[in-house]
PDB file of C-alpha atoms in Angstrom:
ATOM      1  CA  UNK A  95      -1.832 -10.127   1.650  1.00  0.00           C
ATOM      2  CA  UNK A  96       1.089  -8.307   2.923  1.00  0.00           C
ATOM      3  CA  UNK A  97       0.612  -5.962  -0.319  1.00  0.00           C
ATOM      4  CA  UNK A  98      -2.979  -5.060   0.345  1.00  0.00           C
ATOM      5  CA  UNK A  99      -2.447  -4.830   4.474  1.00  0.00           C
ATOM      6  CA  UNK A 100       0.955  -5.244   5.892  1.00  0.00           C
ATOM      7  CA  UNK A 101      -0.557  -4.347   9.486  1.00  0.00           C
ATOM      8  CA  UNK A 102      -2.845  -7.208   9.311  1.00  0.00           C
ATOM      9  CA  UNK A 103      -0.070  -9.696   8.082  1.00  0.00           C
ATOM     10  CA  UNK A 104       2.231  -8.576  10.703  1.00  0.00           C
ATOM     11  CA  UNK A 105      -0.785  -9.245  13.268  1.00  0.00           C
ATOM     12  CA  UNK A 106      -1.749 -12.554  11.217  1.00  0.00           C
ATOM     13  CA  UNK A 107       1.908 -13.714  12.425  1.00  0.00           C
ATOM     14  CA  UNK A 108       3.565 -13.512   8.952  1.00  0.00           C
ATOM     15  CA  UNK A 109       7.104 -12.760   8.438  1.00  0.00           C
ATOM     16  CA  UNK A 110       6.539 -10.016   6.011  1.00  0.00           C
ATOM     17  CA  UNK A 111      10.140  -8.859   5.552  1.00  0.00           C
ATOM     18  CA  UNK A 112      10.789 -12.429   5.019  1.00  0.00           C
ATOM     19  CA  UNK A 113       8.406 -12.730   2.244  1.00  0.00           C
ATOM     20  CA  UNK A 114       8.835  -9.375   0.831  1.00  0.00           C
ATOM     21  CA  UNK A 115      12.656 -10.061   0.212  1.00  0.00           C
ATOM     22  CA  UNK A 116      11.840 -13.494  -0.914  1.00  0.00           C
ATOM     23  CA  UNK A 117       9.253 -12.853  -3.392  1.00  0.00           C
ATOM     24  CA  UNK A 118      11.865 -10.070  -4.822  1.00  0.00           C
ATOM     25  CA  UNK A 119      14.306 -12.827  -5.612  1.00  0.00           C
ATOM     26  CA  UNK A 120      11.979 -15.154  -6.677  1.00  0.00           C
ATOM     27  CA  UNK A 121      10.848 -12.537  -9.410  1.00  0.00           C
ATOM     28  CA  UNK A 122      14.458 -11.585 -10.113  1.00  0.00           C
ATOM     29  CA  UNK A 123      15.160 -15.359 -10.931  1.00  0.00           C
ATOM     30  CA  UNK A 124      12.304 -15.356 -13.155  1.00  0.00           C
ATOM     31  CA  UNK A 125      13.303 -12.213 -15.250  1.00  0.00           C
ATOM     32  CA  UNK A 126      16.973 -12.982 -15.401  1.00  0.00           C
ATOM     33  CA  UNK A 127      16.014 -16.798 -16.736  1.00  0.00           C
ATOM     34  CA  UNK A 128      13.482 -15.599 -18.871  1.00  0.00           C
ATOM     35  CA  UNK A 129      16.713 -12.877 -20.164  1.00  0.00           C
ATOM     36  CA  UNK A 130      18.784 -15.005 -20.487  1.00  0.00           C
ATOM     37  CA  UNK A 131      16.503 -17.470 -22.403  1.00  0.00           C
ATOM     38  CA  UNK A 132      16.060 -14.411 -24.650  1.00  0.00           C
ATOM     39  CA  UNK A 133      19.909 -13.557 -25.079  1.00  0.00           C
ATOM     40  CA  UNK A 134      21.735 -16.949 -25.384  1.00  0.00           C
ATOM     41  CA  UNK A 135      18.388 -19.185 -26.564  1.00  0.00           C
ATOM     42  CA  UNK A 136      17.949 -16.865 -29.686  1.00  0.00           C
ATOM     43  CA  UNK A 137      21.794 -16.856 -30.693  1.00  0.00           C
ATOM     44  CA  UNK A 138      23.040 -19.541 -29.185  1.00  0.00           C
ATOM     45  CA  UNK A 139      26.051 -17.104 -27.890  1.00  0.00           C
ATOM     46  CA  UNK A 140      25.908 -14.032 -26.329  1.00  0.00           C
ATOM     47  CA  UNK A 141      27.463 -10.890 -27.851  1.00  0.00           C
ATOM     48  CA  UNK A 142      28.040  -7.784 -25.811  1.00  0.00           C
ATOM     49  CA  UNK A 143      27.004  -5.507 -29.241  1.00  0.00           C
ATOM     50  CA  UNK A 144      23.792  -7.577 -28.804  1.00  0.00           C
ATOM     51  CA  UNK A 145      22.095  -6.321 -26.016  1.00  0.00           C
ATOM     52  CA  UNK A 146      18.845  -4.664 -27.050  1.00  0.00           C
ATOM     53  CA  UNK A 147      18.111  -2.441 -24.188  1.00  0.00           C
ATOM     54  CA  UNK A 148      15.280  -4.220 -22.491  1.00  0.00           C
ATOM     55  CA  UNK A 149      15.927  -2.859 -19.054  1.00  0.00           C
ATOM     56  CA  UNK A 150      15.544   0.593 -19.794  1.00  0.00           C
ATOM     57  CA  UNK A 151      12.699   0.047 -22.236  1.00  0.00           C
ATOM     58  CA  UNK A 152      10.747  -1.400 -18.818  1.00  0.00           C
ATOM     59  CA  UNK A 153      11.525   1.303 -16.850  1.00  0.00           C
ATOM     60  CA  UNK A 154      10.194   3.026 -19.717  1.00  0.00           C
ATOM     61  CA  UNK A 155       7.107   1.112 -19.629  1.00  0.00           C
ATOM     62  CA  UNK A 156       6.902   1.219 -15.893  1.00  0.00           C
ATOM     63  CA  UNK A 157       6.749   4.905 -15.518  1.00  0.00           C
ATOM     64  CA  UNK A 158       3.991   4.996 -18.666  1.00  0.00           C
ATOM     65  CA  UNK A 159       1.830   3.003 -16.684  1.00  0.00           C
ATOM     66  CA  UNK A 160       2.590   4.772 -13.015  1.00  0.00           C
ATOM     67  CA  UNK A 161       3.146   0.993 -11.854  1.00  0.00           C
ATOM     68  CA  UNK A 162      -0.473  -0.154 -12.706  1.00  0.00           C
ATOM     69  CA  UNK A 163      -0.416  -3.877 -13.936  1.00  0.00           C
ATOM     70  CA  UNK A 164      -3.515  -3.274 -16.045  1.00  0.00           C
ATOM     71  CA  UNK A 165      -1.506  -0.413 -18.078  1.00  0.00           C
ATOM     72  CA  UNK A 166       1.501  -2.153 -18.655  1.00  0.00           C
ATOM     73  CA  UNK A 167       0.203  -3.832 -21.569  1.00  0.00           C
ATOM     74  CA  UNK A 168      -0.664  -0.825 -23.368  1.00  0.00           C
ATOM     75  CA  UNK A 169       2.179   0.895 -22.619  1.00  0.00           C
ATOM     76  CA  UNK A 170       4.303  -1.953 -23.769  1.00  0.00           C
ATOM     77  CA  UNK A 171       2.437  -1.556 -27.022  1.00  0.00           C
ATOM     78  CA  UNK A 172       2.875   2.188 -27.100  1.00  0.00           C
ATOM     79  CA  UNK A 173       6.531   1.590 -26.573  1.00  0.00           C
ATOM     80  CA  UNK A 174       6.577  -0.894 -29.519  1.00  0.00           C
ATOM     81  CA  UNK A 175       4.830   1.017 -31.761  1.00  0.00           C
ATOM     82  CA  UNK A 176       7.540   3.339 -31.169  1.00  0.00           C
ATOM     83  CA  UNK A 177      10.552   1.522 -31.658  1.00  0.00           C
ATOM     84  CA  UNK A 178       8.609   0.274 -34.478  1.00  0.00           C
ATOM     85  CA  UNK A 179       8.229   3.639 -36.306  1.00  0.00           C
ATOM     86  CA  UNK A 180      11.575   4.731 -35.109  1.00  0.00           C
ATOM     87  CA  UNK A 181      12.979   1.797 -37.003  1.00  0.00           C
ATOM     88  CA  UNK A 182      11.124   2.276 -40.235  1.00  0.00           C
ATOM     89  CA  UNK A 183      12.068   5.856 -39.911  1.00  0.00           C
ATOM     90  CA  UNK A 184      15.770   4.865 -40.077  1.00  0.00           C
ATOM     91  CA  UNK A 185      15.060   2.956 -43.186  1.00  0.00           C
ATOM     92  CA  UNK A 186      13.225   5.156 -45.358  1.00  0.00           C
ATOM     93  CA  UNK A 187      13.887   8.185 -43.647  1.00  0.00           C
ATOM     94  CA  UNK A 188      17.390   8.109 -42.940  1.00  0.00           C
ATOM     95  CA  UNK A 189      16.607   9.267 -39.411  1.00  0.00           C
ATOM     96  CA  UNK A 190      18.895   8.187 -36.652  1.00  0.00           C
ATOM     97  CA  UNK A 191      17.960   4.675 -34.860  1.00  0.00           C
ATOM     98  CA  UNK A 192      18.911   6.261 -31.373  1.00  0.00           C
ATOM     99  CA  UNK A 193      15.922   8.683 -31.932  1.00  0.00           C
ATOM    100  CA  UNK A 194      13.811   5.835 -29.641  1.00  0.00           C
ATOM    101  CA  UNK A 195      16.123   6.495 -26.821  1.00  0.00           C
ATOM    102  CA  UNK A 196      15.624  10.543 -26.999  1.00  0.00           C
ATOM    103  CA  UNK A 197      12.146   9.885 -26.892  1.00  0.00           C
ATOM    104  CA  UNK A 198      11.666   7.574 -24.135  1.00  0.00           C
ATOM    105  CA  UNK A 199      14.123  10.363 -21.988  1.00  0.00           C
ATOM    106  CA  UNK A 200      12.075  12.644 -23.038  1.00  0.00           C
ATOM    107  CA  UNK A 201       9.240  10.461 -21.706  1.00  0.00           C
ATOM    108  CA  UNK A 202      10.654   9.889 -18.451  1.00  0.00           C
ATOM    109  CA  UNK A 203      11.548  13.169 -18.202  1.00  0.00           C
ATOM    110  CA  UNK A 204       8.076  14.539 -18.638  1.00  0.00           C
ATOM    111  CA  UNK A 205       6.495  11.925 -16.227  1.00  0.00           C
ATOM    112  CA  UNK A 206       9.708  12.513 -13.685  1.00  0.00           C
ATOM    113  CA  UNK A 207       8.772  16.179 -13.939  1.00  0.00           C
ATOM    114  CA  UNK A 208       5.057  15.633 -13.279  1.00  0.00           C
ATOM    115  CA  UNK A 209       5.939  13.512  -9.831  1.00  0.00           C
ATOM    116  CA  UNK A 210       7.777  16.696  -8.742  1.00  0.00           C
ATOM    117  CA  UNK A 211       5.761  18.724  -9.298  1.00  0.00           C
ATOM    118  CA  UNK A 212       2.355  17.159  -8.037  1.00  0.00           C
ATOM    119  CA  UNK A 213       3.998  16.823  -4.497  1.00  0.00           C
ATOM    120  CA  UNK A 214       5.151  20.733  -5.205  1.00  0.00           C
ATOM    121  CA  UNK A 215       1.605  21.455  -6.121  1.00  0.00           C
ATOM    122  CA  UNK A 216       0.174  19.261  -2.728  1.00  0.00           C
ATOM    123  CA  UNK A 217       2.727  21.255  -0.744  1.00  0.00           C
ATOM    124  CA  UNK A 218       0.857  24.711  -2.268  1.00  0.00           C
ATOM    125  CA  UNK A 219      -2.857  23.411  -2.032  1.00  0.00           C
ATOM    126  CA  UNK A 220      -2.026  22.888   1.866  1.00  0.00           C
ATOM    127  CA  UNK A 221      -0.492  26.096   2.123  1.00  0.00           C
ATOM    128  CA  UNK A 222      -2.981  27.753   0.631  1.00  0.00           C
ATOM    129  CA  UNK A 223      -5.224  26.194   2.652  1.00  0.00           C
ATOM    130  CA  UNK A 224      -3.950  26.422   5.646  1.00  0.00           C
ATOM    131  CA  UNK A 225      -3.871  30.320   5.541  1.00  0.00           C
ATOM    132  CA  UNK A 226      -7.522  30.435   3.949  1.00  0.00           C
ATOM    133  CA  UNK A 227      -8.368  28.694   7.510  1.00  0.00           C
ATOM    134  CA  UNK A 228      -6.421  30.859   9.428  1.00  0.00           C
ATOM    135  CA  UNK A 229      -7.879  34.092   7.324  1.00  0.00           C
ATOM    136  CA  UNK A 230     -11.374  32.579   8.478  1.00  0.00           C
ATOM    137  CA  UNK A 231     -10.649  32.512  12.107  1.00  0.00           C
ATOM    138  CA  UNK A 232      -9.289  35.630  12.210  1.00  0.00           C
ATOM    139  CA  UNK A 233     -12.305  37.521  10.782  1.00  0.00           C
ATOM    140  CA  UNK A 234     -14.466  35.171  13.044  1.00  0.00           C
ATOM    141  CA  UNK A 235     -12.530  36.708  16.091  1.00  0.00           C
ATOM    142  CA  UNK A 236     -13.017  40.131  14.808  1.00  0.00           C
ATOM    143  CA  UNK A 237     -16.611  39.647  14.417  1.00  0.00           C
ATOM    144  CA  UNK A 238     -16.844  37.920  17.852  1.00  0.00           C
ATOM    145  CA  UNK A 239     -15.399  40.988  19.173  1.00  0.00           C
ATOM    146  CA  UNK A 240     -17.370  44.064  17.499  1.00  0.00           C
TER     147      UNK A 240
END
């Protein structure tokens, strides 16, 4: 309810800030437990060398999905496909295994540039609309004066 209409939640007497913080803590604890199970449960010991870089992959998936939960599985499958393809290219073609990191960085940069440029484009459209309105107002004023 809070994510849909925060002001209604406040009006109904819910402590919005507290609920948001508690839900973030619960999500962080669950994610941490999942990561601990993945790293420690699978291999019984933790080695710094074996960190798979899931955080960077998760950020890339979230950016690709544009924080849309419905698109997350598709973005995750796309990144998994890229990871597997890079592994196979590394084995069979001698391509460096770090190529997937470069591809993810390029995806990250393109989507970040899109966000930046969309804000710039919006400002440009608003500016052009204001100029067009002022031109129409001036032409109407000239028409009335004549």
